[in-house]
Coordinates of C-alpha atoms in Angstrom, one line a residue:
Chain A
X756 CA 81.8 123.4 82.2
X757 CA 79.8 120.8 80.3
X758 CA 79.6 117.0 80.4
X759 CA 81.2 117.0 77.0
X760 CA 84.3 118.9 78.2
X761 CA 84.6 116.5 81.2
X762 CA 84.4 113.4 79.0
X763 CA 87.0 114.9 76.6
X764 CA 89.4 115.8 79.4
X765 CA 89.0 112.4 81.0
X766 CA 89.9 110.8 77.7
X767 CA 92.9 113.1 77.3
X768 CA 94.0 112.2 80.8
X769 CA 93.6 108.5 80.0
X770 CA 95.6 108.9 76.8
X771 CA 98.4 110.7 78.6
X772 CA 98.4 108.1 81.4
X773 CA 98.6 105.2 79.0
X774 CA 101.6 106.8 77.2
X775 CA 103.2 107.3 80.6
X776 CA 102.6 103.7 81.4
X777 CA 104.7 102.6 78.3
X778 CA 107.6 104.6 79.8
X779 CA 107.0 103.6 83.4
X780 CA 106.6 99.9 82.5
X781 CA 110.1 99.7 81.0
X782 CA 111.6 101.7 83.9
X783 CA 110.0 99.5 86.6
X784 CA 110.8 96.3 84.7
X785 CA 114.5 97.3 84.5
X786 CA 114.6 98.3 88.1
X787 CA 112.7 95.3 89.3
X788 CA 114.9 92.8 87.5
X789 CA 118.3 94.4 87.4
X790 CA 118.0 96.9 90.3
X791 CA 119.1 99.7 88.0
X792 CA 117.9 103.2 88.0
X793 CA 118.0 104.3 84.4
X794 CA 117.8 108.1 83.7
X795 CA 118.6 107.5 80.0
X796 CA 115.2 105.9 79.5
X797 CA 113.9 109.3 78.3
X798 CA 116.7 109.3 75.7
X799 CA 115.4 106.0 74.3
X800 CA 111.9 107.6 74.0
X801 CA 113.6 110.4 72.0
X802 CA 115.5 107.9 69.8
X803 CA 112.2 106.2 69.0
X804 CA 110.5 109.4 68.1
X805 CA 113.4 110.6 65.9
X806 CA 113.7 107.2 64.1
X807 CA 109.9 107.3 63.4
X808 CA 110.0 110.9 62.2
X809 CA 113.0 110.2 59.9
X810 CA 111.6 106.9 58.4
X811 CA 108.1 108.5 58.0
X812 CA 109.7 111.4 56.2
X813 CA 111.7 109.1 53.9
X814 CA 109.0 106.5 53.2
X815 CA 105.7 108.1 54.1
X816 CA 104.5 105.0 55.9
X817 CA 103.4 105.3 59.5
X818 CA 103.6 101.6 60.1
X819 CA 107.2 101.4 58.9
X820 CA 107.9 104.4 61.1
X821 CA 106.6 102.6 64.1
X822 CA 108.6 99.5 63.3
X823 CA 111.7 101.7 62.9
X824 CA 111.0 103.3 66.3
X825 CA 110.7 99.9 68.0
X826 CA 113.8 98.6 66.2
X827 CA 116.0 101.7 66.8
X828 CA 115.1 102.0 70.4
X829 CA 115.6 98.3 71.1
X830 CA 118.9 98.3 69.3
X831 CA 120.1 101.5 71.1
X832 CA 119.0 99.9 74.4
X833 CA 120.8 96.7 73.7
X834 CA 123.9 98.5 72.6
X835 CA 124.0 100.8 75.6
X836 CA 123.3 97.8 77.9
X837 CA 126.3 95.9 76.5
X838 CA 128.7 98.8 76.5
X839 CA 127.8 100.7 79.7
X840 CA 124.8 99.5 81.8
X841 CA 126.1 96.0 82.3
X842 CA 129.0 97.4 84.4
X843 CA 126.6 99.2 86.7
X844 CA 124.3 96.5 88.0
X845 CA 126.4 96.0 91.1
X846 CA 127.4 99.7 91.4
X847 CA 125.9 102.1 94.0
X848 CA 122.8 104.0 93.0
X849 CA 124.8 107.2 92.8
X850 CA 127.1 105.7 90.1
X851 CA 124.0 104.5 88.2
X852 CA 122.5 107.9 88.3
X853 CA 125.6 109.6 87.1
X854 CA 126.5 107.1 84.4
X855 CA 123.0 107.2 82.9
X856 CA 123.0 111.0 83.3
X857 CA 126.1 111.0 81.2
X858 CA 124.3 108.9 78.6
X859 CA 121.5 111.5 78.5
X860 CA 124.1 114.2 77.7
X861 CA 125.7 112.0 75.0
X862 CA 122.3 110.9 73.4
X863 CA 120.8 114.5 73.5
X864 CA 123.8 116.3 72.1
X865 CA 124.5 113.4 69.6
X866 CA 120.9 113.7 68.3
X867 CA 121.3 117.4 68.1
X868 CA 124.5 116.9 66.1
X869 CA 122.8 114.6 63.6
X870 CA 119.4 116.2 63.3
X871 CA 120.0 119.8 64.3
X872 CA 118.2 121.9 66.9
X873 CA 114.9 122.3 64.9
X874 CA 112.0 120.0 65.8
X875 CA 111.0 117.3 63.3
X876 CA 107.4 116.6 62.5
X877 CA 105.6 113.3 62.4
X878 CA 102.2 113.3 60.8
X879 CA 99.2 111.3 61.9
X880 CA 98.4 108.8 59.1
X881 CA 95.3 109.8 57.0
X882 CA 93.2 106.8 58.0
X883 CA 93.6 107.7 61.7
X884 CA 93.3 111.5 61.5
X885 CA 90.1 113.5 62.1
X886 CA 87.5 113.2 64.8
X887 CA 85.1 110.4 65.5
X888 CA 81.7 110.8 67.1
X889 CA 81.3 109.0 70.4
X890 CA 77.9 108.1 72.0
X891 CA 76.3 111.2 73.3
X892 CA 77.5 113.3 70.3
X893 CA 81.0 113.9 71.6
X894 CA 83.6 114.6 68.9
X895 CA 87.0 113.2 69.8
X896 CA 90.2 112.8 67.8
X897 CA 90.4 109.2 66.5
X898 CA 94.2 109.1 66.8
X899 CA 94.0 109.7 70.6
X900 CA 91.5 106.8 70.9
X901 CA 93.9 104.6 69.0
X902 CA 96.7 105.6 71.4
X903 CA 94.6 104.5 74.3
X904 CA 93.7 101.2 72.6
X905 CA 97.3 100.5 71.6
X906 CA 98.5 101.2 75.1
X907 CA 96.0 98.8 76.6
X908 CA 97.0 96.2 74.1
X909 CA 100.7 96.6 75.0
X910 CA 99.8 96.4 78.7
X911 CA 97.9 93.2 78.1
X912 CA 100.8 91.9 76.0
X913 CA 103.2 92.7 78.8
X914 CA 101.0 90.9 81.3
X915 CA 100.9 87.9 79.0
X916 CA 104.7 88.0 78.5
X917 CA 105.5 88.1 82.2
X918 CA 103.0 85.7 83.5
X919 CA 102.4 83.2 80.6
X920 CA 105.7 82.7 78.7
X921 CA 109.0 81.0 79.5
X922 CA 110.9 84.3 79.2
X923 CA 108.5 85.9 81.6
X924 CA 109.0 83.2 84.1
X925 CA 112.8 83.7 83.8
X926 CA 112.4 87.4 84.2
X927 CA 110.3 87.0 87.4
X928 CA 112.8 84.5 88.7
X929 CA 115.6 86.9 87.9
X930 CA 113.9 89.5 90.1
X931 CA 113.9 87.2 93.0
X932 CA 117.2 85.4 92.8
X933 CA 119.7 85.9 90.1
X934 CA 122.3 83.4 91.3
X935 CA 119.7 80.6 91.5
X936 CA 118.4 81.0 88.0
X937 CA 122.0 81.3 86.7
X938 CA 122.7 78.0 88.4
X939 CA 119.7 76.5 86.7
X940 CA 121.4 77.2 83.3
X941 CA 119.7 80.4 82.2
X942 CA 122.1 82.9 80.5
X943 CA 121.5 85.8 82.9
X944 CA 123.6 88.2 80.9
X945 CA 121.5 87.6 77.8
X946 CA 118.3 87.8 79.8
X947 CA 119.3 91.2 81.2
X948 CA 120.1 92.5 77.7
X949 CA 116.7 91.3 76.5
X950 CA 114.9 92.9 79.4
X951 CA 116.7 96.2 78.8
X952 CA 115.9 96.0 75.1
X953 CA 112.2 95.3 75.8
X954 CA 112.0 98.3 78.1
X955 CA 113.8 100.4 75.5
X956 CA 111.4 99.3 72.8
X957 CA 108.4 100.3 74.9
X958 CA 109.9 103.7 75.5
X959 CA 110.7 104.1 71.7
X960 CA 107.1 103.1 70.9
X961 CA 105.8 105.7 73.3
X962 CA 108.1 108.3 71.7
X963 CA 106.9 107.5 68.2
X964 CA 103.2 107.5 69.1
X965 CA 103.4 110.7 71.1
X966 CA 105.7 112.2 68.5
X967 CA 102.8 112.3 66.1
X968 CA 100.8 114.7 68.3
X969 CA 103.7 116.8 69.6
X970 CA 106.9 117.9 67.9
X971 CA 109.9 115.6 67.8
X972 CA 112.8 117.4 69.4
X973 CA 115.9 117.0 71.5
X974 CA 115.1 117.0 75.2
X975 CA 111.5 115.7 74.7
X976 CA 112.2 112.7 76.8
X977 CA 113.2 114.1 80.1
X978 CA 109.9 115.7 81.2
X979 CA 108.2 112.4 80.4
X980 CA 111.0 110.5 82.2
X981 CA 110.5 112.5 85.4
X982 CA 106.8 111.9 85.3
X983 CA 107.4 108.2 84.7
X984 CA 109.6 108.2 87.9
X985 CA 106.7 109.8 89.8
X986 CA 104.5 107.1 88.4
X987 CA 106.7 104.2 89.6
X988 CA 107.2 105.8 92.9
X989 CA 103.4 106.1 93.3
X990 CA 102.8 102.6 92.0
X991 CA 105.6 100.9 93.8
X992 CA 109.0 100.4 92.2
X993 CA 109.2 97.0 90.4
X994 CA 105.5 96.5 90.0
X995 CA 104.0 96.6 86.5
X996 CA 100.5 96.6 87.9
X997 CA 101.5 99.5 90.1
X998 CA 103.0 101.3 87.1
X999 CA 99.6 100.9 85.2
X1000 CA 97.5 102.3 88.1
X1001 CA 100.1 105.0 88.9
X1002 CA 100.3 106.1 85.3
X1003 CA 96.5 106.5 85.0
X1004 CA 96.4 108.4 88.3
X1005 CA 99.2 110.7 87.2
X1006 CA 97.8 111.2 83.7
X1007 CA 94.3 112.0 85.0
X1008 CA 95.5 114.3 87.8
X1009 CA 97.8 116.2 85.5
X1010 CA 95.2 116.7 82.8
X1011 CA 92.1 117.3 84.9
X1012 CA 94.0 119.5 87.4
X1013 CA 95.1 121.8 84.6
X1014 CA 91.4 122.3 83.5
X1015 CA 89.4 122.1 86.7
X1016 CA 91.6 123.6 89.4
X1017 CA 91.5 127.2 88.0
X1018 CA 87.7 126.8 87.7
X1019 CA 87.5 125.5 91.2
X1020 CA 89.3 128.5 92.6
X1021 CA 87.0 130.9 90.6
X1022 CA 84.2 129.8 92.9
X1023 CA 85.7 131.7 95.8
X1024 CA 88.4 134.0 94.3
X1025 CA 88.4 136.7 91.8
X1026 CA 89.2 135.7 88.1
X1027 CA 92.8 136.6 87.6
X1028 CA 94.1 135.4 91.0
X1029 CA 92.0 132.3 90.7
X1030 CA 93.5 131.3 87.4
X1031 CA 97.0 132.0 88.7
X1032 CA 96.6 130.1 91.9
X1033 CA 94.7 127.3 90.1
X1034 CA 97.3 126.8 87.4
X1035 CA 100.2 127.0 89.8
X1036 CA 98.6 124.4 91.9
X1037 CA 97.8 122.3 88.9
X1038 CA 101.4 122.4 87.8
X1039 CA 102.3 120.8 91.1
X1040 CA 99.3 118.5 91.5
X1041 CA 101.1 115.4 90.4
X1042 CA 104.0 115.9 92.9
X1043 CA 101.5 116.7 95.7
X1044 CA 99.7 113.5 94.9
X1045 CA 103.0 111.7 95.1
X1046 CA 103.7 113.3 98.5
X1047 CA 100.4 112.1 99.9
X1048 CA 100.9 108.6 98.6
X1049 CA 104.4 108.5 100.2
X1050 CA 103.1 109.7 103.6
X1051 CA 100.4 107.0 103.4
X1052 CA 102.6 104.2 101.9
X1053 CA 106.3 104.9 101.7
X1054 CA 106.9 102.0 99.3
X1055 CA 104.1 103.0 96.9
X1056 CA 100.7 101.5 96.2
X1057 CA 101.9 98.1 95.0
X1058 CA 105.5 98.2 96.2
X1059 CA 107.0 95.4 98.2
X1060 CA 110.4 96.6 98.9
X1061 CA 111.1 100.0 100.4
Chain B
X394 CA 151.1 109.6 96.0
X395 CA 150.3 113.1 97.0
X396 CA 148.8 113.7 100.5
X397 CA 145.3 115.2 100.5
X398 CA 146.4 118.1 102.8
X399 CA 148.9 119.2 100.1
X400 CA 146.2 119.1 97.4
X401 CA 143.8 121.1 99.6
X402 CA 146.4 123.8 100.2
X403 CA 147.3 124.1 96.5
X404 CA 143.6 124.4 95.6
X405 CA 143.2 127.4 97.9
X406 CA 146.4 128.9 96.6
X407 CA 145.2 128.4 93.0
X408 CA 141.9 130.0 93.8
X409 CA 143.8 133.0 95.1
X410 CA 146.4 133.1 92.4
X411 CA 144.1 133.1 89.4
X412 CA 142.1 136.2 90.2
X413 CA 145.3 138.0 91.4
X414 CA 146.8 137.2 88.0
X415 CA 143.6 138.3 86.3
X416 CA 143.7 141.5 88.2
X417 CA 147.2 142.3 87.2
X418 CA 146.6 141.4 83.5
X419 CA 143.2 143.2 83.6
X420 CA 141.3 140.1 82.5
X421 CA 137.9 141.0 83.9
X422 CA 136.3 137.9 82.2
X423 CA 138.6 135.5 84.1
X424 CA 137.5 137.1 87.3
X425 CA 133.8 136.5 86.4
X426 CA 134.6 132.9 85.4
X427 CA 136.4 132.4 88.7
X428 CA 133.4 133.9 90.6
X429 CA 131.1 131.5 88.8
X430 CA 133.4 128.5 89.8
X431 CA 133.5 129.7 93.4
X432 CA 129.8 130.0 93.7
X433 CA 129.1 126.6 92.1
X434 CA 131.8 125.2 94.4
X435 CA 129.9 126.7 97.4
X436 CA 126.6 125.1 96.2
X437 CA 128.4 121.8 95.8
X438 CA 130.1 122.0 99.2
X439 CA 126.5 122.3 100.6
X440 CA 125.5 119.2 98.6
X441 CA 128.6 117.4 99.7
X442 CA 127.5 117.6 103.3
X443 CA 124.4 115.7 102.5
X444 CA 125.9 113.4 99.8
X445 CA 129.4 112.8 101.0
X446 CA 129.0 112.9 104.8
X447 CA 125.4 111.8 105.1
X448 CA 125.2 109.4 102.1
X449 CA 122.0 111.2 100.9
X450 CA 121.9 111.2 97.1
X451 CA 119.8 114.3 96.7
X452 CA 118.8 114.8 93.1
X453 CA 116.9 117.9 94.0
X454 CA 119.5 120.3 95.4
X455 CA 118.6 122.8 92.8
X456 CA 115.5 123.5 94.9
X457 CA 117.7 125.3 97.5
X458 CA 119.9 126.9 94.9
X459 CA 116.6 128.3 93.3
X460 CA 115.1 129.4 96.7
X461 CA 118.3 131.3 97.4
X462 CA 118.1 132.8 94.0
X463 CA 114.4 133.8 94.3
X464 CA 115.0 135.1 97.8
X465 CA 117.4 137.6 96.3
X466 CA 115.2 138.2 93.2
X467 CA 112.0 138.9 95.2
X468 CA 113.6 141.2 97.8
X469 CA 115.6 143.1 95.2
X470 CA 112.6 143.3 92.9
X471 CA 110.5 144.9 95.6
X472 CA 113.3 147.3 96.4
X473 CA 113.8 148.3 92.8
X474 CA 110.1 148.9 92.1
X475 CA 109.6 150.6 95.5
X476 CA 106.5 148.4 96.1
X477 CA 106.5 146.6 99.4
X478 CA 105.5 143.0 99.4
X479 CA 102.0 142.7 100.9
X480 CA 101.4 139.3 102.6
X481 CA 98.0 139.7 104.2
X482 CA 98.5 141.8 107.4
X483 CA 102.3 141.7 106.9
X484 CA 104.2 144.3 104.8
X485 CA 107.7 143.5 103.9
X486 CA 110.0 146.1 102.4
X487 CA 112.3 145.0 99.6
X488 CA 116.0 145.3 100.3
X489 CA 119.2 145.6 98.3
X490 CA 121.4 144.7 101.2
X491 CA 123.4 141.5 100.7
X492 CA 123.7 140.5 104.4
X493 CA 119.9 140.7 104.8
X494 CA 119.3 138.8 101.5
X495 CA 121.8 136.1 102.5
X496 CA 120.1 135.7 105.9
X497 CA 116.7 135.3 104.2
X498 CA 118.1 132.9 101.6
X499 CA 119.8 130.6 104.1
X500 CA 116.8 130.6 106.5
X501 CA 114.3 130.0 103.7
X502 CA 116.4 127.2 102.2
X503 CA 116.9 125.6 105.6
X504 CA 113.2 125.6 106.3
X505 CA 112.4 124.1 102.9
X506 CA 115.1 121.5 103.5
X507 CA 113.5 120.6 106.8
X508 CA 110.2 120.0 105.1
X509 CA 111.6 118.1 102.1
X510 CA 113.9 116.2 104.4
X511 CA 111.1 115.1 106.8
X512 CA 109.2 113.7 103.8
X513 CA 112.0 112.3 101.7
X514 CA 113.9 110.7 104.6
X515 CA 111.0 108.3 105.1
X516 CA 112.5 106.5 102.2
X517 CA 116.0 105.4 101.2
X518 CA 118.0 104.4 98.1
X519 CA 116.3 104.9 94.7
X520 CA 113.1 106.2 96.3
X521 CA 115.1 109.0 97.9
X522 CA 116.7 109.9 94.6
X523 CA 113.4 110.0 92.8
X524 CA 111.5 111.9 95.5
X525 CA 114.1 114.7 95.7
X526 CA 114.1 114.8 91.9
X527 CA 110.3 115.2 92.0
X528 CA 110.5 118.0 94.6
X529 CA 112.8 119.8 92.3
X530 CA 110.3 119.6 89.5
X531 CA 107.5 120.8 91.8
X532 CA 109.4 124.0 92.4
X533 CA 110.4 124.3 88.8
X534 CA 106.8 124.1 87.5
X535 CA 105.6 126.3 90.4
X536 CA 108.0 129.2 89.4
X537 CA 107.1 128.8 85.8
X538 CA 103.5 129.4 86.5
X539 CA 104.1 132.1 89.1
X540 CA 103.6 135.1 86.9
X541 CA 104.0 137.7 89.7
X542 CA 107.8 137.3 89.5
X543 CA 108.2 136.8 85.8
X544 CA 107.1 133.2 85.4
X545 CA 109.0 131.4 82.8
X546 CA 110.9 134.6 81.8
X547 CA 112.5 135.1 85.2
X548 CA 113.3 138.4 86.9
X549 CA 116.1 140.8 86.0
X550 CA 117.7 142.9 88.8
X551 CA 119.3 146.0 87.3
X552 CA 121.9 146.8 89.8
X553 CA 123.9 144.3 91.9
X554 CA 123.0 144.3 95.6
X555 CA 125.2 146.2 98.0
X556 CA 127.5 145.1 100.9
X557 CA 128.5 147.6 103.6
X558 CA 131.8 149.3 102.8
X559 CA 132.4 147.5 99.6
X560 CA 131.6 148.3 96.0
X561 CA 130.1 145.0 94.7
X562 CA 130.0 146.3 91.2
X563 CA 133.8 145.9 91.0
X564 CA 134.2 142.2 90.0
X565 CA 137.2 141.5 92.2
X566 CA 135.4 142.8 95.3
X567 CA 132.3 140.6 94.6
X568 CA 134.7 137.7 94.0
X569 CA 136.2 138.4 97.4
X570 CA 132.8 138.1 99.1
X571 CA 132.0 134.8 97.3
X572 CA 135.5 133.5 98.2
X573 CA 135.0 134.4 101.8
X574 CA 131.7 132.6 101.8
X575 CA 133.2 129.5 100.3
X576 CA 136.1 129.5 102.8
X577 CA 133.6 129.8 105.7
X578 CA 131.6 126.9 104.3
X579 CA 134.7 124.8 103.9
X580 CA 135.7 125.7 107.5
X581 CA 132.3 124.7 108.7
X582 CA 132.4 121.4 106.9
X583 CA 135.9 120.7 108.2
X584 CA 134.8 121.5 111.8
X585 CA 131.6 119.4 111.3
X586 CA 133.6 116.4 110.1
X587 CA 135.6 116.3 113.2
X588 CA 132.8 117.0 115.6
X589 CA 130.7 114.5 117.5
X590 CA 127.9 115.2 115.1
X591 CA 130.1 114.5 112.1
X592 CA 131.4 111.2 113.5
X593 CA 127.8 110.1 114.3
X594 CA 126.7 111.1 110.9
X595 CA 129.5 109.2 109.3
X596 CA 128.4 106.1 111.3
X597 CA 124.8 106.7 110.4
X598 CA 125.8 106.6 106.7
X599 CA 127.6 103.3 107.0
X600 CA 125.5 101.3 109.5
X601 CA 122.4 103.1 110.8
X602 CA 121.6 100.1 113.0
X603 CA 124.7 100.6 115.1
X604 CA 124.0 104.2 115.6
X605 CA 120.6 103.3 116.8
X606 CA 121.8 100.8 119.3
X607 CA 124.0 103.4 121.0
X608 CA 121.0 105.6 121.4
X609 CA 121.3 108.1 118.6
X610 CA 118.6 108.7 116.0
X611 CA 120.1 108.2 112.5
X612 CA 117.1 109.9 110.9
X613 CA 117.6 113.0 112.9
X614 CA 121.3 113.1 112.2
X615 CA 120.6 112.9 108.4
X616 CA 117.9 115.5 108.6
X617 CA 120.2 117.9 110.3
X618 CA 122.9 117.3 107.7
X619 CA 120.2 117.8 105.0
X620 CA 119.1 121.1 106.5
X621 CA 122.7 122.4 106.8
X622 CA 123.4 121.3 103.3
X623 CA 120.3 123.0 101.9
X624 CA 121.1 126.3 103.8
X625 CA 124.6 126.4 102.2
X626 CA 123.4 125.7 98.7
X627 CA 120.7 128.3 99.2
X628 CA 123.3 130.9 100.1
X629 CA 125.2 129.9 96.9
X630 CA 121.9 130.5 95.0
X631 CA 121.6 134.0 96.3
X632 CA 125.2 134.8 95.2
X633 CA 124.7 133.1 91.8
X634 CA 121.6 135.3 91.3
X635 CA 123.6 138.4 92.2
X636 CA 126.4 137.4 89.8
X637 CA 124.0 137.2 86.9
X638 CA 121.6 139.8 88.2
X639 CA 118.9 137.5 87.0
X640 CA 116.8 134.7 88.4
X641 CA 114.7 132.2 86.4
X642 CA 113.1 128.8 86.8
X643 CA 116.2 127.2 85.3
X644 CA 117.8 127.7 88.8
X645 CA 115.3 124.9 89.8
X646 CA 116.0 122.6 86.9
X647 CA 116.8 119.0 87.4
X648 CA 119.8 119.4 85.1
X649 CA 121.3 121.8 87.6
X650 CA 120.8 119.3 90.4
X651 CA 122.6 116.7 88.2
X652 CA 125.4 119.2 87.5
X653 CA 125.9 119.8 91.2
X654 CA 126.4 116.0 91.7
X655 CA 128.8 115.9 88.8
X656 CA 130.9 118.6 90.4
X657 CA 131.3 116.5 93.5
X658 CA 132.0 113.3 91.5
X659 CA 134.7 115.0 89.3
X660 CA 136.5 116.2 92.4
X661 CA 135.9 113.3 94.7
X662 CA 132.9 112.4 96.9
X663 CA 133.1 113.3 100.6
X664 CA 136.4 115.1 100.2
X665 CA 136.7 118.5 101.6
X666 CA 138.0 120.1 98.4
X667 CA 136.2 117.7 96.0
X668 CA 133.5 120.2 95.1
X669 CA 136.0 123.0 94.6
X670 CA 138.2 121.0 92.3
X671 CA 135.1 119.8 90.5
X672 CA 133.7 123.3 90.0
X673 CA 137.1 124.6 88.8
X674 CA 137.4 121.8 86.2
X675 CA 133.7 122.1 85.2
X676 CA 133.9 125.8 84.6
X677 CA 137.1 125.4 82.7
X678 CA 135.7 122.6 80.5
X679 CA 132.5 124.6 80.0
X680 CA 134.5 127.6 78.8
X681 CA 137.2 125.8 76.9
X682 CA 135.2 122.9 75.3
X683 CA 132.2 125.3 74.8
X684 CA 134.5 127.5 72.8
X685 CA 135.7 124.6 70.6
X686 CA 132.4 123.0 69.9
X687 CA 128.7 123.6 70.3
X688 CA 128.3 120.1 71.4
X689 CA 130.6 120.1 74.5
X690 CA 128.0 118.2 76.5
X691 CA 128.9 115.1 74.6
X692 CA 132.4 115.3 75.9
X693 CA 131.2 116.1 79.4
X694 CA 129.2 113.0 79.1
X695 CA 132.1 110.9 78.0
X696 CA 134.4 112.3 80.7
X697 CA 131.7 111.6 83.3
X698 CA 131.2 108.0 82.1
X699 CA 135.0 107.4 82.3
X700 CA 135.1 108.8 85.8
X701 CA 132.1 106.7 87.0
X702 CA 133.2 103.4 85.3
X703 CA 137.0 103.6 85.8
X704 CA 138.1 106.5 88.0
X705 CA 136.6 105.8 91.4
X706 CA 137.2 108.6 93.8
X707 CA 137.5 111.5 91.3
X708 CA 140.5 113.7 90.8
X709 CA 141.4 113.6 94.5
X710 CA 141.1 109.8 94.6
X711 CA 143.4 109.7 91.5
X712 CA 146.0 112.0 93.1
X713 CA 146.0 110.5 96.6
X714 CA 145.6 106.9 95.4
X715 CA 142.8 106.4 97.9
X716 CA 139.2 105.8 96.9
X717 CA 137.6 107.9 99.6
X718 CA 134.4 107.2 101.5
X719 CA 131.7 105.1 99.9
X720 CA 128.2 106.4 99.4

């Protein structure tokens, strides 16, 4: 248990948290503006990853792959919004859950039909591969640092978009009162499609970026989706700032818990039992964290509506 | 339009006729499929009490299904290895007796439902959906890392558990047990629906404020519905584990929670026989479409989308021409 290990794990946790933020931001934006609970968000993550892997395989360019991921996920999102999601805004949550669950089935099996059951691989580009030496002599993979940086840039961009641009003002107005901004001459239908596409593009970007360090396969989106739900429940549904803080909390808890809880239990238990108890507890740590946050604040850290 | 009572009677008749035909024609596999449908229906009847009567959209009912399954798995595992379960000062002998296993499964699920309900019912709407989903994941990951009972690989039980005076290894006798359990659960739901509790719960779903003003606690009504619901789904889990003689973390998976909701939606939310019709259609589709194509989930997705977008009220809603209760 050295300082180097701790720094490495904290960075891993940050990287994981930042990627969760990209997912959670879209989810919380869509919920905040349209009041829609979108289970198919994980499918858009998967679409982004597959588009990136496919384009990277065909062209060899990572930048093109990222562009493809953004475009494919945004297009899939816009298409789904126009065909299905649009009919669900006024529906009960149960209907939203079921319809988007149906979309997961269609997306997952459709992707399996096109690409097969075997995972695809997306390579880290040469210029970003290999370790860098951080101050203090710590070796850390460059790509993961780039992920953290890219995520923070996106977070800043999103903050800029929602607070400093005309579209952002419209989006925030739409959260508060959709009839009013429709009466002011904003095309609310188009605004909703746009918001959904932005959320989808963020998920697709996350899928492509993470796809380079994991394998790209059917079903990759759902575990991330459920963690992203935990994030927005902790952060407060509808709050982008809450999603950011929540994502970092969840990312750090999950990563650090997996490493340190077994070690912690070794202090007062014998080796095998300690590892088992520690890792079982670590697997549940995120959900236990959520439980505590809910007991303390049922509407989340930054939530306004319960 | 067909009256709901007539539909209910024909469903029960159909559930009796299919296995009888299968028994005559010596179609063992059909009996197994029917057993699967009956058990899934039982699990969904449990969920329907929370979802249809209480308006609680629980996306984590697989928790109770899994707890029932693991109650059976753990007890039978200790019986088949002849190693009692040591819990500190407590020593618990394993057992292969179904009634004991069922009792443990329902009590354990009910207690878990009490704890989960106390926490989750602090919230409503989307929060409730997500929290129950997260509880499901909590149990899923816990069982994966719990290597004492097989971890990710699950547990195999070599011989089906026994019931006094019956030979549960004969498929039709095991089906009979499951069918009896389903009928009892349906009877319970029917009695509940017309009881003072059921009426109050119905009111609590629609307008909690009104229930509160007449001096009832809507939260407590919903909690009780959630506990009963969890207990029934837990019993179904124990039966499902006995059908497959296998338990694994997939019994806790969120897909299973989703499928239980789907069963209810296909049949009709809040309808007595909704889950039964849903389960029958689901198992038939799974078997028939699954035989036609490897990608049958696409078609399940399409069917589900059509039902949600256009066919409000599921099959029963379609047949009776009435939408049914809103959730």
